[in-house]
Short mmCIF file of C-alpha atoms and ligand atoms in Angstrom, two decimals:
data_model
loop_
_atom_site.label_atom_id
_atom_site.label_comp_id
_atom_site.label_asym_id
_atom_site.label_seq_id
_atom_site.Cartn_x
_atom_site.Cartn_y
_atom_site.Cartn_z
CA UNK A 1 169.38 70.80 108.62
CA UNK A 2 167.20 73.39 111.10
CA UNK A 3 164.13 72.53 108.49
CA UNK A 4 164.21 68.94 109.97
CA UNK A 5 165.12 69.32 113.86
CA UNK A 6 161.39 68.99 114.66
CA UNK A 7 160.64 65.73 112.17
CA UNK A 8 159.99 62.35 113.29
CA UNK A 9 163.26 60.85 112.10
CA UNK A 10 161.30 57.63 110.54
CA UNK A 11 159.53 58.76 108.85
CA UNK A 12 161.25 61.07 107.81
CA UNK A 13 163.96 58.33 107.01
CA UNK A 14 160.60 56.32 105.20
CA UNK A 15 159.53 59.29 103.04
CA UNK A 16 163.41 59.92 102.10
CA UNK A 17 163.32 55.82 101.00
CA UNK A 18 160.18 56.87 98.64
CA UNK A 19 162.01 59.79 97.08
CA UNK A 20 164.89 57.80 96.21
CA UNK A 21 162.25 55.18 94.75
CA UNK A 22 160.87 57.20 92.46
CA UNK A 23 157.34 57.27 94.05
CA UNK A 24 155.59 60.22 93.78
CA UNK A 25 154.15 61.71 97.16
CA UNK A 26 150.79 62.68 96.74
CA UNK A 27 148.94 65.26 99.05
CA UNK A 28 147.68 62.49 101.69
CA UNK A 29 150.97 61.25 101.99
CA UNK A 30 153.10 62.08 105.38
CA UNK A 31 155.54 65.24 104.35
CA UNK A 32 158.17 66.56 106.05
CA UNK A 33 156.87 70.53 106.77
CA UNK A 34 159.68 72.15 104.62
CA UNK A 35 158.65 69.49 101.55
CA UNK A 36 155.01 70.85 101.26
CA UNK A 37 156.15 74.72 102.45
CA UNK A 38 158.93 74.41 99.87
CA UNK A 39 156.11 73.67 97.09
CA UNK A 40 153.66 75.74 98.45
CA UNK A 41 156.04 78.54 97.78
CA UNK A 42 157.44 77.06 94.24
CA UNK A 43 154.10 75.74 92.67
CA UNK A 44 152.11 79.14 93.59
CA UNK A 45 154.70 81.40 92.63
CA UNK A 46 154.79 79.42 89.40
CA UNK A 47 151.17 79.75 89.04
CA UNK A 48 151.70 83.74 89.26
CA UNK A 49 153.84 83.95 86.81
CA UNK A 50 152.16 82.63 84.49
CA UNK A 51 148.81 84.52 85.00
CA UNK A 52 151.16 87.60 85.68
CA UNK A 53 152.46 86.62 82.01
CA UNK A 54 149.88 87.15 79.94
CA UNK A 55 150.16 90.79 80.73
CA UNK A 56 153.23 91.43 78.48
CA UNK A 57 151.27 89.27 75.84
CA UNK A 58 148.07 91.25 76.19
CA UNK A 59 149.66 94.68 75.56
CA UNK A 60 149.99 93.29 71.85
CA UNK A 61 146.52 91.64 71.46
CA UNK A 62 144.60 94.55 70.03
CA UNK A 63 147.83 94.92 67.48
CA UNK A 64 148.84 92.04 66.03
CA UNK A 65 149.76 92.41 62.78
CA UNK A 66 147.84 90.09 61.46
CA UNK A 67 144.23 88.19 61.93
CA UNK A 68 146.57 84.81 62.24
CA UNK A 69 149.13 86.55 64.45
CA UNK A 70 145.89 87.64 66.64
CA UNK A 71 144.36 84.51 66.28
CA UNK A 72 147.76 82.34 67.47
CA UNK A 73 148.43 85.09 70.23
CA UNK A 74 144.99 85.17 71.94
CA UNK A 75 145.40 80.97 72.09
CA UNK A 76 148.75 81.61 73.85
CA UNK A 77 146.99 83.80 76.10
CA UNK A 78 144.27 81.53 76.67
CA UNK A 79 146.83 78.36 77.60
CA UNK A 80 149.04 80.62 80.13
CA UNK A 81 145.11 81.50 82.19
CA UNK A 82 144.94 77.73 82.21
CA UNK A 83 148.18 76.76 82.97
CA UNK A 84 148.12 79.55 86.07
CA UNK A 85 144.31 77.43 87.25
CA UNK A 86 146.39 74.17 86.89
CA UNK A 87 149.06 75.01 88.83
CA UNK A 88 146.69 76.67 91.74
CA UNK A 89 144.52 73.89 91.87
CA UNK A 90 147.68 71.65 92.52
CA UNK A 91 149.09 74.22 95.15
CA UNK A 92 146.29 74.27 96.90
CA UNK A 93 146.21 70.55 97.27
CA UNK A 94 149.00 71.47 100.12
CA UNK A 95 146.46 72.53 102.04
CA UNK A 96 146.98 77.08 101.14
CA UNK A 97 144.14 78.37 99.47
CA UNK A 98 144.19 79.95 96.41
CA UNK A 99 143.04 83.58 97.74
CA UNK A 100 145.99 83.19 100.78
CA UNK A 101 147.97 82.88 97.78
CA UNK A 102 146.81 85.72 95.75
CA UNK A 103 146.61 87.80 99.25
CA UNK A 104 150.47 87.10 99.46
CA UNK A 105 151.48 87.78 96.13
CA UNK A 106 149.45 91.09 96.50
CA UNK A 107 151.08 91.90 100.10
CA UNK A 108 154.51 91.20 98.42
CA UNK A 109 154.99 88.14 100.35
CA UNK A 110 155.36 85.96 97.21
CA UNK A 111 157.30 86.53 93.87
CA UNK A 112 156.75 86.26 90.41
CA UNK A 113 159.41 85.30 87.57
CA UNK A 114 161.49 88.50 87.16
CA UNK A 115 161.56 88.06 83.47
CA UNK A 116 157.58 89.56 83.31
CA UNK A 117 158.58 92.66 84.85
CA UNK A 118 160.44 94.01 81.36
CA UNK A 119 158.50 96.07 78.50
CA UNK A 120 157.05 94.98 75.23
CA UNK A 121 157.77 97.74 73.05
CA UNK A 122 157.40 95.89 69.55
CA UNK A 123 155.96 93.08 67.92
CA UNK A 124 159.43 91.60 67.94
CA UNK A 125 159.23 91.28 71.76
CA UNK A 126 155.95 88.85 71.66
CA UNK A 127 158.50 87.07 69.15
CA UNK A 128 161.35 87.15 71.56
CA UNK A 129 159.26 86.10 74.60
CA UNK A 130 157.51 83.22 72.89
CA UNK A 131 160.74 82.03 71.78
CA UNK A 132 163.23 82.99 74.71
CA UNK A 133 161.03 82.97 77.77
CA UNK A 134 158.68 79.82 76.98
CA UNK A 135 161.94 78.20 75.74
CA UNK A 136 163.49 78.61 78.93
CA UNK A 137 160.09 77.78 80.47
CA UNK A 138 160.82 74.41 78.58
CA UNK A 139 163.61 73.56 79.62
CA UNK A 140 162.68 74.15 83.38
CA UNK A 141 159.32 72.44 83.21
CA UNK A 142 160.48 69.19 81.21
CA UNK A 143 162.53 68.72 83.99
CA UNK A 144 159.49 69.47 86.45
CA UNK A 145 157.70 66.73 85.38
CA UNK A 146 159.71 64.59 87.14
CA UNK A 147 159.49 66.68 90.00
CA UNK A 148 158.45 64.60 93.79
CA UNK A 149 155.45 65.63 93.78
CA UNK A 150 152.47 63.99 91.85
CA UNK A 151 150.10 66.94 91.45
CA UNK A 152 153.16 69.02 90.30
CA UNK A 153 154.46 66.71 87.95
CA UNK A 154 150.92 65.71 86.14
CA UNK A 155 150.48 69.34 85.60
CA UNK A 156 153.43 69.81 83.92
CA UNK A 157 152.78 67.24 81.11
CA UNK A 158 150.02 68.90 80.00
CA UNK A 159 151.56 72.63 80.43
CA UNK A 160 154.77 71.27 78.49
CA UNK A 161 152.85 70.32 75.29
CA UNK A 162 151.17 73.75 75.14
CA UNK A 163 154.57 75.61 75.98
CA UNK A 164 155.83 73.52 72.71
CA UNK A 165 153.41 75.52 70.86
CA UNK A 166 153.93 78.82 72.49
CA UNK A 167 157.69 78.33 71.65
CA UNK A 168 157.27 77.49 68.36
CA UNK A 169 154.88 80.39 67.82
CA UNK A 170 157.53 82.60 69.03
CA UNK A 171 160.35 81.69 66.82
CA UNK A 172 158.29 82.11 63.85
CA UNK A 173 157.54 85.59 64.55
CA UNK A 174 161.34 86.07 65.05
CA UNK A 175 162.04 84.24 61.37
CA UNK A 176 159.70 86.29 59.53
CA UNK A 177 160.89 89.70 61.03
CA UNK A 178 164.55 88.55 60.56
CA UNK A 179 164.11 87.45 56.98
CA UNK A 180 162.03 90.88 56.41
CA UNK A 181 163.07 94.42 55.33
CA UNK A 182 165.94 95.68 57.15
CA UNK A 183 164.09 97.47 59.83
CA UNK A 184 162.24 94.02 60.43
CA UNK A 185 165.12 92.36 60.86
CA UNK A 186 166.70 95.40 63.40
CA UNK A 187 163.59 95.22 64.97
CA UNK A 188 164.13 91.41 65.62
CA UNK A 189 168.12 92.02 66.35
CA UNK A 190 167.00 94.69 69.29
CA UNK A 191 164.29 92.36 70.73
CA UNK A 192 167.13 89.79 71.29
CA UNK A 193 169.08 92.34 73.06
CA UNK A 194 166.32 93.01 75.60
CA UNK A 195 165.73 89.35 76.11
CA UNK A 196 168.50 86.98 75.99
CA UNK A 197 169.88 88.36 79.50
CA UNK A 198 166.74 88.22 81.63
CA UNK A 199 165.72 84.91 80.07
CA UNK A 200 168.93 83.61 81.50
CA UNK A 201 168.25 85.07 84.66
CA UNK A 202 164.74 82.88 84.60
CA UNK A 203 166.75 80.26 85.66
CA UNK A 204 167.65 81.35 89.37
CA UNK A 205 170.74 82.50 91.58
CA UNK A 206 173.93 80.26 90.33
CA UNK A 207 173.85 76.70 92.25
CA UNK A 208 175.93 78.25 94.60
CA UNK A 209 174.06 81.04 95.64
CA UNK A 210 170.34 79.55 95.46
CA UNK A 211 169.03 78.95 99.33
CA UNK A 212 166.45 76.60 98.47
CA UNK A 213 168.49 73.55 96.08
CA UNK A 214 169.97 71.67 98.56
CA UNK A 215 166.39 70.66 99.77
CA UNK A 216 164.72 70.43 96.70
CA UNK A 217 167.54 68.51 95.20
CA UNK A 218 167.66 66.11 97.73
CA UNK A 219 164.07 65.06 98.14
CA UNK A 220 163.82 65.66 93.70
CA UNK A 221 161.47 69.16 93.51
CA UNK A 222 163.89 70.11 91.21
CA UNK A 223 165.51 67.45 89.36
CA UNK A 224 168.28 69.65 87.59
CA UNK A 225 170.16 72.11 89.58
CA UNK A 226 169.40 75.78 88.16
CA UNK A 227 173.03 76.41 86.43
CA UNK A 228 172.13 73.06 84.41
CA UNK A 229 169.09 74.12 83.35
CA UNK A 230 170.33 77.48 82.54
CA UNK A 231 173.63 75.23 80.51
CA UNK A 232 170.97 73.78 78.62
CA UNK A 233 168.67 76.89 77.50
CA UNK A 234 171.68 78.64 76.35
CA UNK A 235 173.15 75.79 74.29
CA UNK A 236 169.98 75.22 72.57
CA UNK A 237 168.71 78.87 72.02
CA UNK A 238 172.87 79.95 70.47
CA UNK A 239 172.06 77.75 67.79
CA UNK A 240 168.23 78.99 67.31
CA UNK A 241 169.86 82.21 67.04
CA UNK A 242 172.10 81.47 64.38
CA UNK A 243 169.02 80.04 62.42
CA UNK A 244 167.73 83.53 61.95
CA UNK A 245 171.08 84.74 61.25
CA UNK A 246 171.17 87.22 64.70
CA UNK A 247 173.74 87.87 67.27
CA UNK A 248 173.26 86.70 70.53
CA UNK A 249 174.80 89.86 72.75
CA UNK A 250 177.41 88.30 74.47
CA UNK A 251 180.81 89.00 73.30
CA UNK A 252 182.48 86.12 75.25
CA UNK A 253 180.04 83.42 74.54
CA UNK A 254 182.08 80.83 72.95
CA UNK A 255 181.26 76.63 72.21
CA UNK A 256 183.65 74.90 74.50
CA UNK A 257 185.27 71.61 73.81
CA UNK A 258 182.07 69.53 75.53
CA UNK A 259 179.94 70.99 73.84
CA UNK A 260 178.53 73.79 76.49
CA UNK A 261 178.81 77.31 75.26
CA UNK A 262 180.94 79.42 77.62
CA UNK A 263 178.69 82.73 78.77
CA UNK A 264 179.88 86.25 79.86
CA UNK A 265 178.77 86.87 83.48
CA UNK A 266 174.94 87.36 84.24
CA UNK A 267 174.03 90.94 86.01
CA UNK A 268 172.93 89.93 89.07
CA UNK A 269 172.41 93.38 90.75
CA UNK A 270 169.84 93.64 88.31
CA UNK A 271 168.50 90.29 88.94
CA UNK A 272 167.86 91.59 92.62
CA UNK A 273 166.55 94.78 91.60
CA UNK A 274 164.02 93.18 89.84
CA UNK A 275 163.45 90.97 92.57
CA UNK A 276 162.95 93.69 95.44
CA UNK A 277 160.42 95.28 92.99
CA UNK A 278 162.45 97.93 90.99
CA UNK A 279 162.40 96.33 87.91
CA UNK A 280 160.95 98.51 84.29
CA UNK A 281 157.52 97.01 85.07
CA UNK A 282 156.89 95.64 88.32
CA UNK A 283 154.80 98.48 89.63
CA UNK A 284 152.44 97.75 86.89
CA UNK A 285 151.88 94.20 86.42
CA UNK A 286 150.96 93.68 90.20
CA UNK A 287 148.45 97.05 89.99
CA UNK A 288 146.67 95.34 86.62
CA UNK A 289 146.69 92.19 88.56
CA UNK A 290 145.21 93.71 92.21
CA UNK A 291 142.82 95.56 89.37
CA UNK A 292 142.03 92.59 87.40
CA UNK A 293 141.23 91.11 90.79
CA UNK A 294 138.90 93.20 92.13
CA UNK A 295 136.76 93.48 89.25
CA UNK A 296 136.67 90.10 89.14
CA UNK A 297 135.08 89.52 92.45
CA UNK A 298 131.69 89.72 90.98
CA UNK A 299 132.43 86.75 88.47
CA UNK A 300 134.00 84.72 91.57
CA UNK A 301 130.66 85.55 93.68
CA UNK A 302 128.04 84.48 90.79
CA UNK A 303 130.47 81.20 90.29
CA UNK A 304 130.32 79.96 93.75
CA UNK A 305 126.32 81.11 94.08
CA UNK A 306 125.50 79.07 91.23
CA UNK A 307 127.37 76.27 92.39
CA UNK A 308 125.87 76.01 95.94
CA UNK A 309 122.72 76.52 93.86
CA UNK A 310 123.45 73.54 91.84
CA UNK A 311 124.61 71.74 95.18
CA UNK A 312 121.11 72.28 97.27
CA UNK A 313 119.60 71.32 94.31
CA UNK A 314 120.71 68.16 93.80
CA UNK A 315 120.91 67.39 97.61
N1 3HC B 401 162.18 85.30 89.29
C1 3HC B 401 161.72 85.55 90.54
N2 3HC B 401 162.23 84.96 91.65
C2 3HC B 401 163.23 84.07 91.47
C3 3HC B 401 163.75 83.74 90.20
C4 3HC B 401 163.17 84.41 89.09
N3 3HC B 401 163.61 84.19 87.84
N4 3HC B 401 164.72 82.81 90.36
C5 3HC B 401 164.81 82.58 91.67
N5 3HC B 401 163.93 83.34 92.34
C6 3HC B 401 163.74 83.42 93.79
C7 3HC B 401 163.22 82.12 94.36
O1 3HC B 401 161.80 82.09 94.30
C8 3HC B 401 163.75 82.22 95.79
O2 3HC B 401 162.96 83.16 96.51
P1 3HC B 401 161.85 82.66 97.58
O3 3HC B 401 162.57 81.71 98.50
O4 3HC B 401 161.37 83.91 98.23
O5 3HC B 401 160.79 81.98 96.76
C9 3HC B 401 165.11 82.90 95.62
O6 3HC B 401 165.03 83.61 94.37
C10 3HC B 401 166.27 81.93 95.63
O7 3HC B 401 166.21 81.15 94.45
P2 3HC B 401 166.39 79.57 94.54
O8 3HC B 401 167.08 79.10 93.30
O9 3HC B 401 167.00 79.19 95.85
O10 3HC B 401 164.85 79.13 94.55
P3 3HC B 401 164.17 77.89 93.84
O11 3HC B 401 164.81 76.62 94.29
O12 3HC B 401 162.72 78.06 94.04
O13 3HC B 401 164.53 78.03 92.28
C11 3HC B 401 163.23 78.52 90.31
C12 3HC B 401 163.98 79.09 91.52
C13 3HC B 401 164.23 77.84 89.39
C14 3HC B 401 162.51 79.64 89.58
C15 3HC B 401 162.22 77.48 90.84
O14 3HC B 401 161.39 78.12 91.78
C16 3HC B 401 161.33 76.89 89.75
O15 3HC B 401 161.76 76.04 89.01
N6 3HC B 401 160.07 77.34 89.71
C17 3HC B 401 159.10 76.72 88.79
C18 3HC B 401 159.20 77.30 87.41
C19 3HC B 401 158.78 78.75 87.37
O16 3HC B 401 158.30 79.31 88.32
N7 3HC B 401 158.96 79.36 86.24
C20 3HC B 401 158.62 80.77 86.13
C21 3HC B 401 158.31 81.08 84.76
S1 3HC B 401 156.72 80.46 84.33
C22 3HC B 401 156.68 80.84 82.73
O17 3HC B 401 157.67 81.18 82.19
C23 3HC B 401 155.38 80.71 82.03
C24 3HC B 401 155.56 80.47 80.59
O18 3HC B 401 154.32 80.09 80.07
C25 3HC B 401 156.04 81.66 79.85
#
C-alpha cells in the first residue's frame, strides 16, 4: 500500500504484531503515519458531530412539551458537549490541536456525520433522532471501544453508557406519540419517514465503496466493517419499530432466513449531496457553529488567563 512505502518495515512489522495482540497503542507508541492521520481524521470528525449535534436538539429546547421532556432533553444536550470535549482531548493526543481542527472543519477540510444536516420540524423528530441516530451511534461506538487505539477506545466506554440513555430517551418519546391521538401517532409515523434512510446512511459508503476500511480494518480502528454495522442497526431498530406499531418505509425490507432483514437500496446520490454540502441544513449548522465560535472566544481567553494565573501562582 502507497500509505506504507516510506515506513520502516520493522517496525512496522512490530506494531502490526501488537495489533494482532490486542494491545492498545497509546500516543507515545511508534505509529505508522497513515495510523495516527487515519484517527486524526476519524476521532475529530467524530468529535464534530457530536458538538454539531446538539444543534438539531437545541432547536426543540425552548419547546419541549413538557418540564420532564425539557429537563431529559437539556441532559442529552449536556452529554453530546461532553462527549464532543472527550473525543478532542483524545484527538489531540495525535499531536493536531483542537483549533487546527475546528479551523478545518470551518475551511471545509473536515466532515461531519451527514445525518445532522436534516430538519427538526416536530417533536417527533427529537423522538426519532434519540432513537434512530443515537441507536445507530450505538451500534458504531460499541464496536469502537475496541477500536486500536487506547485514548479512542476509553472514550467510548464512557460515551456508550450515556448514548444508552439518549437512546432510550428517544424511543420513549416515539411510544408516547405513537400510542397518542391519531395526529400523535402520524406525527410519529412521518418522523420515521424522515429518519430511517439517513440513519442508515450514518453508517458509511457500502464495504465496497469505503476508501478508508482496508486500513482501518487491518490495523482494528474499526473493528466491524460499515455494511455490518449498518446489518446490525437495521435488524435491531425493524423490530423497535414494530413495538410502536409503525412502518418502517421500505417496501422490500424483508427477514431473511439468517436472520438479517433484506433492505431496499440506500440513495447514495443523496448521501454525496449531503456530503459536498448540499444537504437541507448544512449551510446552517456550520454558520451557528463558526457563530457559536466566535462568541465564544472571550470565554476561551478568560479560561486560559485564569489558568496561567493559577500556574504563576503556584510556581
Ligand atoms: N457522514 C459524513 N461523512 C461520512 C459518513 C457520514 N455518515 N460516512 C462516511 N463518511 C466519509 C468518511 O469520513 C470518509 O471521508 P474522509 O476520508 O474525508 O473522512 C468517506 O466518507 C469514506 O467513508 P469511509 O467508510 O471510507 O470512511 P471511514 O472508514 O472513516 O468510515 C465512519 C466512516 C463509519 C463514519 C467512521 O468514520 C466512524 O466510525 N466514525 C466514528 C463514528 C462517528 O463519527 N459517528 C458520527 C455520528 S456521532 C453521533 O451520532 C453522536 C451521537 O451522540 C448522536
Amino acid at each position: 500500500m502507497k500509505e506504507l512505502e516510506n515506513e520502516d518495515p520493522v517496525k512496522l512489522e512490530e506494531f502490526q504484531k501488537k495489533i494482532d495482540a490486542e494491545q492498545k497503542i497509546e500516543p507515545k507508541d511508534w505509529m505508522p503515519a497513515a495510523y495516527r492521520k487515519n484517527l486524526a481524521r476519524q476521532i475529530s470528525q467524530h468529535a464534530h458531530s457530536e458538538i454539531i449535534g446538539m444543534q438539531p436538539e437545541g432547536n426543540w429546547l425552548t419547546r419541549c412539551p413538557s418540564l420532564r421532556s425539557k429537563k431529559i432533553l437539556l441532559a442529552k444536550i449536556q452529554d453530546e458537549g461532553g462527549h464532543g470535549l472527550y473525543l478532542y482531548s483524545a484527538a489531540e493526543t495525535l499531536g493536531v490541536s483542537r483549533e487546527e481542527f475546528i479551523q478545518m472543519l470551518h475551511e471545509g477540510k473536515a466532515k461531519y456525520s451527514s445525518i445532522f444536516n436534516y430538519p427538526s420540524p416536530t417533536w417527533a423528530d427529537i423522538g426519532a433522532i434519540g432513537w434512530l441516530v443515537d441507536g445507530a451511534a450505538i451500534v458504531n461506538q460499541v464496536s469502537l471501544q475496541r477500536t486500536s487505539y487506547g485514548p479512542y477506545a476509553r472514550a467510548m466506554v464512557k460515551i456508550c453508557k450515556e448514548e444508552s440513555f439518549h437512546q432510550r430517551q428517544g424511543y420513549e418519546i416515539m411510544f408516547k406519540l405513537s400510542q397518542g391521538t391519531a395526529k400523535q401517532k402520524k406525527m410519529a409515523q412521518d418522523a420515521l419517514d424522515r429518519w430511517w434512510w439517513p440513519s442508515i446512511m450514518m453508517f458509511g459508503p457500502h464495504d465496497e465503496d469505503s476508501p478508508r476500511s482496508a486500513l482501518a480494518l487491518k490495523w482494528k480502528i474499526k473493528r466491524e466493517t460499515n455494511d455490518e454495522l449498518r446489518q446490525k442497526f437495521i435488524n435491531r431498530a425493524v423490530g423497535q419499530a414494530e413495538l410502536l406499531g409503525l412502518t418502517v418505509p421500505d417496501d422490500e425490507l424483508r427477514l431473511k432466513e439468517n436472520g438479517d432483514y433484506h433492505f431496499g437500496p440506500i440513495n447514495w446520490d443523496e448521501f454525496y449531496q449531503v456530503l459536498k454540502g448540499y444537504g437541507p441544513c448544512n449551510k446552517q449548522r456550520l454558520d451557528n457553529h463558526k457563530k457559536a465560535h466566535s462568541d465564544g472566544q472571550w470565554v476561551r481567553e478568560a479560561a486560559i488567563a485564569y489558568s496561567k494565573k493559577q500556574k504563576d501562582k503556584a510556581a
